[in-house]
Amino acid sequence: MSRSVIRIKDVKKIYQMGSEQIQAVSGISLNIRQGEVCCLLGKSGSGKSTLLNLIAGLEKPSSGAIIFNKKHIERMNEDQLADFRQKYVGFVFQSYNLLPTLTAMENVTLPLIFKNVPLQERNERAMEMLKAVGLEDRAHHKPHEMSGGQQQRVSIARAFINSPQVVFADEPTGNLDTRTTYEMMDLITALAKKNNQTLVIVTHDLELSDYADRIVMLSDGKVERIEDKTQGEGEKE
Ligand code: ADP
Ligand code: MG
């Protein structure tokens, strides 16, 4: 039985656009379990990224509660949120979000710099992570000297270097070809499973949900259906 790491309770997000209100997330309740690969699946505009940003503490909900390790993140101020993200979460984005002037290794060490880890330990741990993603021979390359797949490997190494409890990935393979997509999904799910880390992946690609333990289907800002592939293995909420 896995416990919930994140409890989402009737969360709404309304954007005000001039005189128009857009309900990006319209009352979602969902528990995310420790160690699961949870896929948020839905068409473009269904509210996947908004939901991900809310549960990762990047945006505030308009109403509802998001409880991460028993703490209400919707009640945190900016400093508390920054601290929370640093301690517990890693991110992988579609566009990699690497700093262009830094090498692969320097990009991977960034989360450790914010945690005041000494230089030598930072470099050793970054090198270990780069090995884990198969990029030790690209440690001193800058992002523009690498392929898209290699850049995404660097960003995966950066997401995992702090051993975060949860890694959030928003369309992590959206810019990659099919073969690289599967390599990247194999890598990110293997890294997460190895240490019982939770992985929340946003995608519009049904095929990627093969990697999920649970698939949460979103439509118009609501949960349409949840497919639990662990059911029948004695798993319970
Ligand atoms: P998805 O990731 O599933 O494609 P999003 O969560 O990005 O969907 O968007 C859901 C809805 O909210 C869309 O209609 C989108 O236009 C709207 N939306 C998202 N972000 C903003 C924003 N910052 N301001 C206004 N509307 C937004
Ligand atoms: Mg999106």
Coordinates of N, CA and C and ligand atoms in Angstrom, one line a residue:
M1 N 0.8 -1.2 0.0 CA 0.0 0.0 0.0 C 0.9 1.3 0.0
S2 N 0.6 2.2 -0.9 CA 1.5 3.4 -0.9 C 0.7 4.6 -0.3
R3 N 1.3 5.4 0.5 CA 0.6 6.5 1.0 C 0.6 7.7 0.0
S4 N -0.3 8.6 0.3 CA -0.3 9.8 -0.6 C 0.8 10.8 -0.2
V5 N 1.4 11.3 -1.2 CA 2.4 12.3 -1.0 C 1.8 13.7 -1.2
I6 N 0.8 13.8 -2.2 CA 0.1 15.0 -2.5 C -1.4 14.8 -2.5
R7 N -2.1 15.6 -1.7 CA -3.6 15.5 -1.7 C -4.1 16.8 -2.3
I8 N -4.9 16.6 -3.4 CA -5.4 17.8 -4.1 C -6.9 17.8 -3.8
K9 N -7.4 18.9 -3.2 CA -8.8 18.9 -2.8 C -9.6 20.1 -3.4
D10 N -10.5 19.7 -4.4 CA -11.4 20.7 -5.0 C -10.6 21.9 -5.5
V11 N -9.6 21.7 -6.2 CA -8.7 22.9 -6.6 C -9.3 23.5 -7.9
K12 N -9.3 24.8 -7.9 CA -9.8 25.6 -9.0 C -8.7 26.7 -9.4
K13 N -8.6 26.9 -10.6 CA -7.7 28.0 -11.1 C -8.5 28.8 -12.1
I14 N -8.7 30.1 -11.8 CA -9.4 30.9 -12.8 C -8.5 32.1 -13.2
Y15 N -8.3 32.2 -14.5 CA -7.5 33.4 -15.0 C -8.5 34.5 -15.4
Q16 N -8.1 35.7 -15.0 CA -8.9 36.8 -15.5 C -8.2 37.4 -16.7
M17 N -8.9 37.4 -17.8 CA -8.3 38.0 -19.1 C -9.2 39.2 -19.5
G18 N -8.9 40.4 -19.0 CA -9.7 41.5 -19.3 C -11.1 41.3 -18.6
S19 N -12.1 41.3 -19.3 CA -13.4 41.1 -18.7 C -13.8 39.6 -18.7
E20 N -13.0 38.8 -19.3 CA -13.3 37.3 -19.4 C -12.6 36.5 -18.4
Q21 N -13.4 35.5 -17.8 CA -12.8 34.6 -16.9 C -12.5 33.2 -17.5
I22 N -11.3 32.7 -17.4 CA -11.0 31.4 -17.9 C -10.8 30.4 -16.8
Q23 N -11.6 29.4 -16.7 CA -11.4 28.3 -15.7 C -10.5 27.3 -16.3
A24 N -9.2 27.4 -15.9 CA -8.2 26.4 -16.4 C -8.3 25.1 -15.7
V25 N -8.6 25.2 -14.4 CA -8.8 24.0 -13.6 C -10.1 24.2 -12.8
S26 N -11.1 23.3 -13.0 CA -12.4 23.5 -12.5 C -12.9 22.5 -11.4
G27 N -12.1 22.5 -10.3 CA -12.6 21.6 -9.2 C -12.0 20.2 -9.3
I28 N -10.7 20.1 -9.1 CA -10.1 18.8 -9.2 C -9.7 18.3 -7.8
S29 N -10.0 17.0 -7.6 CA -9.6 16.3 -6.3 C -8.9 15.1 -6.7
L30 N -7.7 14.9 -6.1 CA -6.9 13.7 -6.6 C -5.8 13.5 -5.6
N31 N -5.4 12.3 -5.3 CA -4.3 12.0 -4.4 C -3.2 11.4 -5.3
I32 N -2.0 11.9 -5.1 CA -0.8 11.3 -5.8 C 0.0 10.5 -4.8
R33 N 0.3 9.3 -5.2 CA 0.9 8.3 -4.2 C 2.5 8.4 -4.3
Q34 N 3.1 8.1 -3.1 CA 4.5 8.1 -3.1 C 5.0 6.9 -4.0
G35 N 5.9 7.2 -4.8 CA 6.6 6.2 -5.7 C 5.9 5.9 -7.0
E36 N 4.7 6.5 -7.2 CA 4.0 6.2 -8.5 C 4.5 7.0 -9.6
V37 N 4.3 6.5 -10.8 CA 4.4 7.3 -12.0 C 2.9 7.7 -12.4
C38 N 2.6 8.9 -12.3 CA 1.2 9.4 -12.5 C 1.3 10.3 -13.8
C39 N 0.4 9.9 -14.7 CA 0.4 10.6 -16.0 C -0.8 11.5 -16.1
L40 N -0.7 12.8 -16.3 CA -1.8 13.7 -16.5 C -1.9 13.8 -18.0
L41 N -3.0 13.2 -18.5 CA -3.2 13.0 -20.0 C -4.4 13.9 -20.4
G42 N -4.3 14.6 -21.5 CA -5.4 15.3 -22.0 C -5.0 16.1 -23.2
K43 N -6.0 16.6 -23.9 CA -5.8 17.4 -25.1 C -5.2 18.8 -24.7
S44 N -4.6 19.4 -25.7 CA -4.1 20.8 -25.5 C -5.2 21.7 -24.9
G45 N -4.9 22.4 -23.9 CA -5.9 23.3 -23.3 C -6.8 22.7 -22.2
S46 N -6.5 21.4 -21.9 CA -7.4 20.7 -20.9 C -7.0 21.1 -19.5
G47 N -5.9 21.8 -19.3 CA -5.6 22.2 -17.9 C -4.4 21.5 -17.3
K48 N -3.7 20.7 -18.1 CA -2.7 19.8 -17.5 C -1.5 20.6 -16.9
S49 N -1.0 21.6 -17.7 CA 0.1 22.4 -17.2 C -0.3 23.2 -16.0
T50 N -1.5 23.8 -16.1 CA -2.0 24.6 -14.9 C -2.0 23.7 -13.7
L51 N -2.6 22.5 -13.8 CA -2.7 21.6 -12.6 C -1.3 21.3 -12.1
L52 N -0.4 21.0 -13.0 CA 1.0 20.6 -12.6 C 1.7 21.8 -11.9
N53 N 1.5 23.0 -12.4 CA 2.1 24.2 -11.8 C 1.5 24.5 -10.4
L54 N 0.2 24.2 -10.3 CA -0.4 24.3 -9.0 C 0.2 23.4 -7.9
I55 N 0.3 22.1 -8.3 CA 0.7 21.1 -7.4 C 2.2 21.2 -7.1
A56 N 3.0 21.8 -8.0 CA 4.4 22.0 -7.8 C 4.7 23.3 -7.1
G57 N 3.7 24.0 -6.7 CA 3.9 25.3 -6.0 C 4.4 26.4 -6.9
L58 N 4.2 26.3 -8.2 CA 4.7 27.4 -9.1 C 3.6 28.4 -9.3
E59 N 2.3 28.0 -9.0 CA 1.2 29.0 -9.1 C 0.3 28.7 -7.9
K60 N -0.5 29.7 -7.6 CA -1.5 29.6 -6.5 C -2.9 29.3 -7.0
P61 N -3.6 28.3 -6.4 CA -4.9 28.1 -6.8 C -5.9 29.2 -6.5
S62 N -7.0 29.4 -7.2 CA -8.0 30.4 -6.8 C -8.8 29.9 -5.6
S63 N -9.0 28.6 -5.5 CA -9.6 28.0 -4.3 C -9.2 26.5 -4.2
G64 N -9.5 25.9 -3.1 CA -9.1 24.5 -2.9 C -7.8 24.4 -2.1
A65 N -7.4 23.1 -1.8 CA -6.3 22.9 -1.0 C -5.3 21.9 -1.7
I66 N -4.0 22.1 -1.5 CA -3.0 21.2 -2.0 C -2.1 20.9 -0.9
I67 N -2.1 19.6 -0.4 CA -1.4 19.3 0.8 C -0.3 18.3 0.4
F68 N 0.9 18.8 0.6 CA 2.1 18.0 0.2 C 2.8 17.7 1.5
N69 N 3.0 16.4 1.8 CA 3.6 15.9 3.0 C 2.9 16.6 4.2
K70 N 1.6 16.7 4.2 CA 0.8 17.2 5.3 C 0.9 18.8 5.4
K71 N 1.6 19.4 4.5 CA 1.7 20.9 4.5 C 0.8 21.5 3.4
H72 N 0.1 22.5 3.8 CA -0.8 23.2 2.8 C 0.1 24.1 2.0
I73 N 0.4 23.8 0.7 CA 1.2 24.7 0.0 C 0.5 25.9 -0.5
E74 N -0.8 25.8 -0.6 CA -1.6 27.0 -1.1 C -1.5 28.1 0.0
R75 N -1.1 27.8 1.2 CA -1.0 28.8 2.3 C 0.4 29.4 2.4
M76 N 1.3 28.9 1.7 CA 2.7 29.3 1.8 C 3.0 30.6 1.1
N77 N 3.9 31.4 1.7 CA 4.3 32.7 1.0 C 5.4 32.3 0.0
E78 N 5.9 33.3 -0.8 CA 6.9 33.0 -1.8 C 8.2 32.4 -1.3
D79 N 8.6 32.9 -0.1 CA 9.9 32.3 0.5 C 9.7 30.9 0.9
Q80 N 8.5 30.6 1.5 CA 8.2 29.2 1.9 C 8.1 28.3 0.7
L81 N 7.5 28.8 -0.4 CA 7.3 28.0 -1.6 C 8.7 27.7 -2.2
A82 N 9.6 28.7 -2.2 CA 10.9 28.5 -2.8 C 11.6 27.4 -2.0
D83 N 11.5 27.5 -0.7 CA 12.2 26.5 0.2 C 11.6 25.1 -0.1
F84 N 10.3 25.1 -0.2 CA 9.6 23.8 -0.4 C 10.0 23.2 -1.7
R85 N 10.1 24.0 -2.8 CA 10.5 23.5 -4.1 C 11.9 22.9 -4.0
Q86 N 12.8 23.7 -3.4 CA 14.2 23.3 -3.3 C 14.4 22.0 -2.6
K87 N 13.6 21.8 -1.5 CA 13.7 20.5 -0.7 C 13.1 19.3 -1.3
Y88 N 11.9 19.5 -2.0 CA 11.1 18.3 -2.3 C 10.9 18.1 -3.8
V89 N 11.1 19.0 -4.6 CA 10.7 18.8 -6.0 C 11.8 19.1 -7.1
G90 N 11.7 18.3 -8.2 CA 12.6 18.5 -9.3 C 11.7 18.8 -10.5
F91 N 12.2 19.5 -11.5 CA 11.4 19.8 -12.7 C 12.1 19.4 -14.0
V92 N 11.3 18.9 -14.9 CA 11.8 18.7 -16.3 C 10.8 19.3 -17.2
F93 N 11.3 20.2 -18.1 CA 10.4 21.0 -19.0 C 10.6 20.5 -20.5
Q94 N 9.6 20.8 -21.3 CA 9.6 20.5 -22.7 C 10.8 21.2 -23.3
S95 N 11.1 22.4 -22.9 CA 12.1 23.2 -23.6 C 13.5 23.1 -22.8
Y96 N 13.6 22.1 -22.0 CA 14.9 21.8 -21.2 C 15.2 22.9 -20.2
N97 N 15.0 24.2 -20.5 CA 15.4 25.2 -19.6 C 16.8 25.2 -19.0
L98 N 17.7 24.9 -19.8 CA 19.1 24.9 -19.3 C 19.7 26.3 -19.5
L99 N 20.6 26.7 -18.7 CA 21.3 28.0 -18.8 C 22.3 27.9 -20.0
P100 N 22.2 28.7 -21.0 CA 22.9 28.5 -22.2 C 24.4 28.8 -22.1
T101 N 24.8 29.6 -21.1 CA 26.3 29.9 -20.9 C 27.0 28.9 -20.0
L102 N 26.2 28.0 -19.4 CA 26.9 27.1 -18.5 C 27.0 25.7 -19.2
T103 N 28.1 24.9 -18.8 CA 28.3 23.6 -19.3 C 27.2 22.7 -18.7
A104 N 27.2 21.4 -19.3 CA 26.2 20.4 -18.8 C 26.5 20.2 -17.3
M105 N 27.7 20.1 -16.9 CA 28.0 19.8 -15.5 C 27.5 21.0 -14.6
E106 N 27.8 22.2 -15.1 CA 27.4 23.4 -14.3 C 25.9 23.5 -14.2
N107 N 25.2 23.2 -15.2 CA 23.8 23.2 -15.2 C 23.3 22.2 -14.2
V108 N 23.9 21.0 -14.1 CA 23.4 20.0 -13.2 C 23.7 20.3 -11.8
T109 N 24.8 21.1 -11.5 CA 25.1 21.4 -10.1 C 24.2 22.5 -9.6
L110 N 23.5 23.3 -10.4 CA 22.8 24.4 -10.0 C 21.9 24.2 -8.7
P111 N 21.1 23.2 -8.7 CA 20.3 23.0 -7.4 C 21.2 22.8 -6.2
L112 N 22.4 22.3 -6.3 CA 23.3 22.1 -5.2 C 23.9 23.5 -4.8
I113 N 24.1 24.4 -5.7 CA 24.6 25.7 -5.4 C 23.7 26.4 -4.4
F114 N 22.4 26.3 -4.8 CA 21.4 27.0 -3.9 C 21.3 26.3 -2.5
K115 N 21.8 25.1 -2.4 CA 21.8 24.4 -1.1 C 23.1 24.5 -0.4
N116 N 24.0 25.4 -1.0 CA 25.3 25.6 -0.4 C 26.2 24.3 -0.2
V117 N 26.1 23.4 -1.1 CA 26.9 22.2 -1.1 C 28.3 22.7 -1.6
P118 N 29.4 22.2 -0.9 CA 30.7 22.7 -1.4 C 31.1 22.2 -2.8
L119 N 31.9 23.0 -3.5 CA 32.2 22.9 -4.9 C 32.6 21.4 -5.3
Q120 N 33.6 20.8 -4.5 CA 34.1 19.5 -5.0 C 33.0 18.5 -4.9
E121 N 32.2 18.5 -3.8 CA 31.1 17.6 -3.7 C 30.0 17.8 -4.8
R122 N 29.8 19.1 -5.1 CA 28.9 19.4 -6.2 C 29.3 18.8 -7.5
N123 N 30.6 19.0 -7.8 CA 31.1 18.4 -9.1 C 31.1 16.9 -9.1
E124 N 31.4 16.3 -8.0 CA 31.4 14.8 -7.9 C 30.0 14.3 -8.1
R125 N 29.0 14.9 -7.4 CA 27.6 14.4 -7.6 C 27.1 14.7 -9.0
A126 N 27.5 15.8 -9.6 CA 27.0 16.1 -10.9 C 27.5 15.1 -11.9
M127 N 28.8 14.8 -11.7 CA 29.4 13.8 -12.6 C 28.8 12.4 -12.5
E128 N 28.4 12.1 -11.3 CA 27.7 10.8 -11.0 C 26.3 10.8 -11.8
M129 N 25.6 11.9 -11.6 CA 24.3 12.0 -12.3 C 24.5 12.0 -13.8
L130 N 25.5 12.7 -14.3 CA 25.7 12.7 -15.8 C 26.1 11.3 -16.3
K131 N 26.8 10.5 -15.4 CA 27.0 9.1 -15.8 C 25.7 8.4 -15.8
A132 N 24.9 8.6 -14.8 CA 23.6 7.9 -14.7 C 22.7 8.1 -15.9
V133 N 22.9 9.3 -16.6 CA 22.1 9.6 -17.8 C 22.9 9.4 -19.0
G134 N 24.1 8.8 -18.9 CA 24.9 8.4 -20.1 C 25.5 9.6 -20.8
L135 N 25.9 10.6 -20.0 CA 26.5 11.8 -20.6 C 27.8 12.3 -20.1
E136 N 28.6 11.3 -19.5 CA 29.8 11.7 -18.8 C 30.8 12.3 -19.8
D137 N 30.7 12.0 -21.1 CA 31.6 12.5 -22.1 C 31.1 13.9 -22.7
R138 N 30.0 14.4 -22.1 CA 29.6 15.7 -22.6 C 29.5 16.7 -21.4
A139 N 30.2 16.4 -20.3 CA 30.1 17.2 -19.1 C 30.5 18.6 -19.4
H140 N 31.5 18.9 -20.3 CA 32.0 20.2 -20.5 C 31.4 20.9 -21.7
H141 N 30.4 20.3 -22.3 CA 29.7 20.9 -23.4 C 28.6 21.9 -22.9
K142 N 28.4 22.9 -23.8 CA 27.3 23.8 -23.5 C 26.1 23.3 -24.2
P143 N 24.9 23.8 -23.7 CA 23.6 23.3 -24.4 C 23.6 23.3 -25.9
H144 N 24.1 24.4 -26.5 CA 24.0 24.5 -28.0 C 25.0 23.5 -28.7
E145 N 25.9 22.9 -27.9 CA 26.8 21.9 -28.4 C 26.3 20.5 -28.3
M146 N 25.0 20.4 -27.9 CA 24.4 19.1 -27.7 C 23.1 18.9 -28.4
S147 N 22.7 17.7 -28.7 CA 21.4 17.4 -29.4 C 20.3 17.7 -28.4
G148 N 19.0 17.7 -28.9 CA 17.9 17.9 -28.0 C 17.8 16.8 -27.0
G149 N 18.0 15.6 -27.4 CA 17.9 14.5 -26.4 C 19.0 14.6 -25.4
Q150 N 20.2 15.0 -25.8 CA 21.3 15.2 -24.8 C 20.9 16.3 -23.8
Q151 N 20.4 17.4 -24.3 CA 20.0 18.5 -23.5 C 18.9 18.0 -22.5
Q152 N 18.0 17.2 -22.9 CA 17.0 16.8 -22.0 C 17.6 15.8 -21.0
R153 N 18.6 15.0 -21.3 CA 19.3 14.2 -20.3 C 19.9 15.1 -19.3
V154 N 20.5 16.2 -19.7 CA 21.1 17.1 -18.7 C 20.0 17.6 -17.8
S155 N 18.9 18.0 -18.3 CA 17.8 18.5 -17.5 C 17.3 17.5 -16.5
I156 N 17.3 16.2 -17.0 CA 16.8 15.1 -16.1 C 17.8 14.9 -15.0
A157 N 19.1 15.0 -15.3 CA 20.2 14.9 -14.3 C 20.0 16.0 -13.3
R158 N 19.7 17.2 -13.7 CA 19.5 18.3 -12.8 C 18.3 18.1 -12.0
A159 N 17.2 17.6 -12.5 CA 16.0 17.4 -11.8 C 16.2 16.4 -10.6
F160 N 17.1 15.4 -10.8 CA 17.2 14.3 -9.9 C 18.4 14.5 -8.9
I161 N 19.2 15.5 -9.1 CA 20.5 15.5 -8.4 C 20.3 15.7 -6.9
N162 N 19.2 16.4 -6.5 CA 18.9 16.6 -5.1 C 18.1 15.5 -4.5
S163 N 17.9 14.4 -5.2 CA 17.0 13.3 -4.7 C 15.7 13.8 -4.3
P164 N 15.0 14.6 -5.1 CA 13.7 15.1 -4.7 C 12.6 14.0 -4.5
Q165 N 11.7 14.3 -3.6 CA 10.6 13.3 -3.4 C 9.7 13.2 -4.6
V166 N 9.5 14.3 -5.3 CA 8.6 14.3 -6.5 C 9.3 15.0 -7.7
V167 N 9.3 14.4 -8.8 CA 9.7 15.1 -10.0 C 8.5 15.3 -10.9
F168 N 8.4 16.6 -11.4 CA 7.3 17.0 -12.2 C 7.9 17.2 -13.6
A169 N 7.2 16.6 -14.6 CA 7.7 16.8 -16.0 C 6.6 17.2 -16.9
D170 N 6.7 18.4 -17.6 CA 5.6 18.9 -18.4 C 6.0 18.6 -19.9
E171 N 5.4 17.7 -20.5 CA 5.6 17.3 -21.9 C 7.1 17.2 -22.1
P172 N 7.8 16.3 -21.3 CA 9.3 16.3 -21.4 C 9.8 15.8 -22.7
T173 N 9.0 15.2 -23.5 CA 9.5 14.6 -24.8 C 8.9 15.4 -26.0
G174 N 8.2 16.5 -25.7 CA 7.5 17.2 -26.7 C 8.3 17.7 -27.9
N175 N 9.6 17.9 -27.7 CA 10.5 18.4 -28.8 C 11.4 17.3 -29.3
L176 N 11.1 16.0 -29.0 CA 12.1 15.0 -29.3 C 11.4 14.0 -30.4
D177 N 12.3 13.3 -31.1 CA 11.8 12.3 -32.1 C 11.4 11.0 -31.3
T178 N 10.7 10.1 -32.0 CA 10.1 9.0 -31.4 C 11.1 8.1 -30.6
R179 N 12.2 7.8 -31.2 CA 13.2 7.0 -30.6 C 13.8 7.6 -29.3
T180 N 14.1 8.9 -29.4 CA 14.6 9.6 -28.3 C 13.6 9.7 -27.2
T181 N 12.3 9.9 -27.6 CA 11.2 9.9 -26.6 C 11.2 8.7 -25.8
Y182 N 11.3 7.5 -26.4 CA 11.2 6.3 -25.6 C 12.5 6.2 -24.7
E183 N 13.7 6.5 -25.2 CA 14.9 6.5 -24.4 C 14.7 7.4 -23.2
M184 N 14.1 8.6 -23.4 CA 14.0 9.5 -22.3 C 13.0 9.0 -21.3
M185 N 11.9 8.4 -21.7 CA 10.9 7.9 -20.8 C 11.4 6.7 -20.0
D186 N 12.2 5.9 -20.7 CA 12.9 4.7 -20.0 C 13.8 5.3 -18.9
L187 N 14.5 6.3 -19.2 CA 15.5 6.9 -18.3 C 14.8 7.5 -17.1
I188 N 13.9 8.4 -17.4 CA 13.3 9.1 -16.3 C 12.4 8.2 -15.3
T189 N 11.8 7.2 -15.9 CA 11.0 6.3 -15.1 C 11.9 5.4 -14.3
A190 N 13.0 4.9 -14.9 CA 14.0 4.1 -14.2 C 14.6 4.8 -13.0
L191 N 15.0 6.1 -13.2 CA 15.6 6.9 -12.1 C 14.6 7.0 -11.0
A192 N 13.4 7.3 -11.3 CA 12.4 7.5 -10.3 C 12.1 6.2 -9.5
K193 N 11.9 5.1 -10.2 CA 11.6 3.9 -9.6 C 12.7 3.4 -8.7
K194 N 13.9 3.6 -9.1 CA 15.1 3.2 -8.3 C 15.0 3.6 -6.9
N195 N 14.7 4.8 -6.6 CA 14.6 5.4 -5.3 C 13.2 5.7 -4.8
N196 N 12.2 5.0 -5.4 CA 10.8 5.2 -4.9 C 10.4 6.6 -5.0
Q197 N 10.9 7.4 -6.0 CA 10.5 8.7 -6.1 C 9.2 8.8 -7.0
T198 N 8.5 9.9 -6.7 CA 7.2 10.0 -7.4 C 7.4 10.8 -8.7
L199 N 6.8 10.4 -9.7 CA 6.9 11.1 -11.0 C 5.6 11.5 -11.5
V200 N 5.4 12.8 -11.8 CA 4.1 13.3 -12.3 C 4.4 13.9 -13.7
I201 N 3.9 13.2 -14.7 CA 4.2 13.6 -16.1 C 3.0 14.1 -16.8
V202 N 3.1 15.3 -17.4 CA 2.0 15.8 -18.2 C 2.3 15.4 -19.7
T203 N 1.3 14.9 -20.4 CA 1.5 14.6 -21.8 C 0.1 14.7 -22.5
H204 N 0.2 14.9 -23.8 CA -1.0 14.7 -24.6 C -0.9 13.5 -25.4
D205 N 0.2 12.7 -25.2 CA 0.5 11.6 -26.1 C 0.1 10.3 -25.3
L206 N -1.0 9.7 -25.8 CA -1.5 8.5 -25.2 C -0.5 7.4 -25.1
E207 N 0.5 7.3 -26.0 CA 1.5 6.2 -26.0 C 2.4 6.3 -24.7
L208 N 2.6 7.5 -24.3 CA 3.5 7.7 -23.1 C 2.9 7.2 -21.9
S209 N 1.5 7.1 -21.9 CA 0.9 6.7 -20.7 C 1.1 5.2 -20.4
D210 N 1.7 4.5 -21.4 CA 2.2 3.1 -21.1 C 3.2 3.0 -19.9
Y211 N 3.9 4.1 -19.7 CA 4.8 4.1 -18.6 C 4.2 4.4 -17.3
A212 N 2.9 4.7 -17.2 CA 2.3 5.2 -16.0 C 1.8 4.1 -15.2
D213 N 1.8 4.3 -13.8 CA 1.1 3.4 -12.9 C -0.4 3.8 -12.9
R214 N -0.6 5.1 -13.0 CA -2.0 5.6 -13.1 C -2.1 6.7 -14.1
I215 N -3.2 6.7 -14.8 CA -3.4 7.7 -15.9 C -4.6 8.5 -15.4
V216 N -4.4 9.8 -15.3 CA -5.5 10.7 -14.9 C -5.8 11.5 -16.2
M217 N -7.0 11.2 -16.7 CA -7.5 11.9 -17.9 C -8.2 13.2 -17.6
L218 N -7.7 14.3 -18.2 CA -8.3 15.6 -18.0 C -9.0 16.1 -19.2
S219 N -10.1 16.8 -18.9 CA -10.9 17.4 -20.0 C -11.5 18.6 -19.5
D220 N -11.4 19.7 -20.2 CA -12.0 21.0 -19.7 C -11.7 21.3 -18.2
G221 N -10.5 21.1 -17.8 CA -10.1 21.4 -16.4 C -10.7 20.5 -15.4
K222 N -11.2 19.3 -15.8 CA -11.8 18.4 -14.8 C -11.1 17.0 -15.0
V223 N -11.2 16.2 -14.0 CA -10.8 14.8 -14.1 C -11.9 14.0 -14.8
E224 N -11.6 13.5 -16.0 CA -12.7 12.8 -16.7 C -12.7 11.3 -16.2
R225 N -11.5 10.7 -16.0 CA -11.4 9.3 -15.6 C -10.0 9.0 -15.1
I226 N -9.9 8.0 -14.2 CA -8.6 7.6 -13.8 C -8.5 6.1 -14.1
E227 N -7.4 5.8 -14.7 CA -7.1 4.4 -15.0 C -5.9 4.0 -14.1
D228 N -6.2 3.0 -13.2 CA -5.2 2.6 -12.2 C -4.7 1.2 -12.7
K229 N -3.5 1.2 -13.2 CA -2.9 0.0 -13.7 C -2.3 -0.9 -12.6
T230 N -2.2 -0.4 -11.3 CA -1.7 -1.2 -10.2 C -2.9 -1.9 -9.6
Q231 N -4.1 -1.7 -10.0 CA -5.2 -2.4 -9.4 C -5.2 -3.8 -9.7
G232 N -5.5 -4.6 -8.7 CA -5.4 -6.1 -8.8 C -4.1 -6.6 -8.3
E233 N -3.2 -5.7 -7.9 CA -2.0 -6.1 -7.3 C -2.0 -5.8 -5.8
G234 N -3.2 -5.7 -5.3 CA -3.4 -5.5 -3.8 C -3.1 -4.1 -3.4
E235 N -3.1 -3.1 -4.3 CA -2.8 -1.7 -4.0 C -4.1 -1.1 -3.5
K236 N -4.0 -0.3 -2.5 CA -5.2 0.4 -2.0 C -4.8 1.9 -1.7
E237 N -5.8 2.7 -1.8 CA -5.6 4.1 -1.4 C -5.3 4.3 0.0
Ligands
ADP1 P1 -2.7 22.2 -21.3 O1 -1.4 22.2 -20.6 O2 -3.5 21.0 -21.0 O3 -2.5 22.4 -22.8 P2 -3.1 24.7 -19.9 O4 -3.1 24.3 -18.4 O5 -1.9 25.3 -20.4 O6 -3.5 23.4 -20.8 O7 -4.3 25.7 -20.2 C1 -5.6 25.5 -19.8 C2 -6.5 26.7 -20.1 O8 -6.1 27.8 -19.4 C3 -6.3 27.1 -21.6 O9 -7.6 27.5 -22.1 C4 -5.4 28.2 -21.5 O10 -5.6 29.1 -22.6 C5 -5.7 28.9 -20.2 N1 -4.5 29.5 -19.6 C6 -3.4 28.8 -19.2 N2 -2.5 29.7 -18.6 C7 -3.1 30.9 -18.7 C8 -2.7 32.2 -18.2 N3 -1.5 32.4 -17.6 N4 -3.6 33.2 -18.4 C9 -4.8 33.0 -19.0 N5 -5.2 31.8 -19.4 C10 -4.4 30.8 -19.3
MG2 MG 0.6 22.3 -21.3

